[in-house]
Amino acid sequence: MADPEVGGLGRLWAGWRMPYVSSVTEGPARGSDVANSSGDDPDCVFCRILQSGLPDEETLCVWRNDIAAVICNAYPYASGHVLAMPIRHIAVPEELSEEEGTELWRVMVDCVVAIRRAYKPEGVNVGANLGVAAGAGIPGHLHFHVLPRWVGDTNFMTTVAETRVLPEALSVTWARLREAWPRR
């Protein structure tokens, strides 16, 4: 049964499809990872960055402590796009300890403050893609995207040429956010 159009988008309800969808995705989520007791994974790009011992300006780590970290997104949607994550290698939010959850939320708020100070955006997106089906490029290490937005910031290059135009180098983004970071 089809619903009438809502804002130009029609909906077709097909409740009979859920048994099929469920049968295809039963068992461990494809492309996902599970928490491991050691708290890190040598195959995880985030774990490698956070445990590399390299200077923050090389790893583009904006801020970190023993519980959480913020790094510049190597493939940003906009200048100022960062990733906030727990240090411990876990894939899903329900694996966060209470301390990790509290700290990660504080860090996301700090990201918003730093982005607003550094970029003066008209809005900010905060979100997570949990699992491959949700769009996670690195599904094994929980991370949240925080990025500035402006009215009209999507242009024809993204929609037609599948290319993003970024007005500054990642090293400049790192320096701007580091300078604007609320906690020292």
XYZ file of C-alpha atoms in Angstrom:
184
model
C 0.000 0.000 0.000
C 1.433 3.364 -1.004
C 1.184 6.452 1.188
C 0.354 9.722 -0.517
C 3.338 11.832 -1.469
C 4.961 13.598 1.449
C 7.112 16.520 0.338
C 7.597 14.967 -3.103
C 8.600 11.571 -1.689
C 6.199 8.646 -1.865
C 6.376 5.651 0.499
C 5.602 2.079 -0.372
C 5.076 -0.168 2.661
C 6.254 -3.731 2.068
C 6.055 -5.402 5.483
C 6.443 -8.826 3.903
C 10.092 -7.952 3.023
C 11.396 -7.899 6.629
C 11.732 -11.698 6.946
C 13.901 -11.668 3.788
C 16.026 -8.715 4.952
C 16.480 -10.358 8.368
C 17.525 -13.678 6.862
C 20.200 -12.015 4.728
C 21.721 -10.143 7.651
C 21.476 -12.763 10.421
C 24.649 -13.477 12.351
C 27.534 -11.038 12.780
C 27.127 -7.832 10.815
C 29.116 -7.940 7.622
C 32.167 -5.717 7.782
C 31.776 -5.086 11.495
C 34.234 -5.783 14.227
C 33.798 -6.796 17.831
C 35.317 -5.309 20.925
C 38.493 -7.007 21.961
C 39.773 -7.286 25.482
C 43.145 -5.703 24.715
C 41.440 -2.455 23.725
C 43.360 -2.051 20.479
C 43.625 -3.660 17.093
C 46.847 -3.507 15.057
C 44.792 -3.708 11.840
C 42.702 -0.630 12.765
C 43.858 2.636 11.193
C 42.636 4.632 14.203
C 44.477 2.391 16.679
C 47.645 2.660 14.571
C 47.378 6.458 14.502
C 46.672 6.778 18.224
C 49.456 4.379 19.232
C 52.043 5.468 16.665
C 54.019 7.694 19.018
C 54.270 10.238 16.194
C 53.772 13.944 16.938
C 50.167 15.158 16.835
C 50.891 17.437 13.891
C 51.860 14.353 11.847
C 48.891 12.221 12.906
C 46.544 15.238 12.807
C 45.385 14.428 16.333
C 43.729 17.627 17.560
C 43.275 16.491 21.169
C 43.581 13.343 23.251
C 43.703 11.951 26.738
C 43.744 8.361 28.039
C 40.041 7.837 27.231
C 39.202 9.700 24.026
C 40.765 11.467 21.063
C 39.908 13.783 18.195
C 41.618 13.526 14.823
C 41.113 15.393 11.567
C 39.206 13.363 9.002
C 41.642 12.459 6.223
C 38.737 12.583 3.739
C 36.698 15.542 5.017
C 33.280 16.622 3.780
C 34.270 20.187 4.734
C 37.296 21.908 6.233
C 37.064 21.425 9.997
C 35.664 17.853 9.785
C 36.958 15.864 12.761
C 36.414 12.417 14.224
C 35.868 11.988 17.977
C 36.497 8.486 19.286
C 37.300 6.398 22.328
C 40.933 5.317 22.566
C 39.809 1.752 23.253
C 39.026 -0.257 20.120
C 35.301 -0.962 20.250
C 32.774 -1.011 17.431
C 29.487 -0.036 19.060
C 28.341 2.547 21.615
C 26.861 -0.057 23.958
C 30.422 -1.282 24.622
C 31.446 2.111 26.059
C 32.063 2.184 29.784
C 30.226 4.898 31.693
C 33.484 6.846 31.974
C 34.158 6.512 28.222
C 30.615 7.577 27.335
C 30.794 10.638 29.575
C 34.203 11.663 28.254
C 33.272 11.040 24.626
C 30.218 13.270 24.979
C 32.368 16.020 26.572
C 34.831 15.678 23.701
C 32.067 15.988 21.097
C 30.870 19.175 22.811
C 34.473 20.445 22.760
C 34.613 19.657 19.020
C 31.505 21.754 18.432
C 32.955 24.639 20.473
C 36.306 24.492 18.627
C 34.615 24.288 15.207
C 32.389 27.261 16.025
C 35.389 29.287 17.228
C 37.609 28.373 14.288
C 35.113 28.414 11.401
C 32.047 30.400 12.512
C 29.676 27.991 10.689
C 25.929 28.421 10.397
C 25.441 24.895 11.744
C 27.302 21.774 12.870
C 26.655 18.109 12.058
C 27.389 15.483 14.728
C 26.794 11.844 13.869
C 27.965 8.259 13.648
C 27.649 5.574 11.002
C 27.330 2.306 12.910
C 28.156 -0.629 10.656
C 28.898 -0.982 6.965
C 25.222 -0.801 5.975
C 25.018 2.601 7.711
C 27.987 3.911 5.735
C 30.833 3.287 8.172
C 34.139 3.271 6.341
C 35.908 2.007 9.462
C 33.221 0.000 11.259
C 35.468 -1.636 13.853
C 36.412 1.503 15.813
C 33.535 3.634 17.059
C 33.874 7.254 15.951
C 31.655 10.302 15.617
C 31.855 12.833 12.814
C 31.702 16.499 13.812
C 31.811 19.054 11.012
C 30.860 22.633 10.245
C 28.024 23.408 7.817
C 26.885 26.493 5.960
C 23.697 27.166 4.045
C 24.491 26.291 0.441
C 27.795 24.556 1.232
C 26.997 21.689 -1.137
C 27.749 22.761 -4.672
C 27.703 21.255 -8.125
C 31.196 19.762 -7.742
C 29.930 17.256 -5.158
C 26.708 16.393 -6.931
C 27.893 16.399 -10.541
C 31.640 15.731 -10.443
C 31.703 13.617 -7.241
C 34.511 15.873 -6.015
C 34.797 18.006 -2.894
C 36.557 21.363 -3.043
C 38.332 22.066 0.242
C 39.780 25.535 0.756
C 42.575 24.576 3.158
C 45.127 21.837 3.789
C 44.546 19.333 6.604
C 47.576 20.733 8.440
C 45.901 24.164 8.496
C 42.635 22.629 9.727
C 44.587 20.848 12.494
C 46.319 24.084 13.563
C 43.078 26.115 13.534
C 41.191 23.568 15.632
C 44.092 23.026 18.001
C 44.255 26.776 18.630
C 40.478 26.964 19.157
C 40.300 23.882 21.412
C 38.466 24.759 24.663
C 40.386 22.403 26.995
C 44.130 22.789 27.337
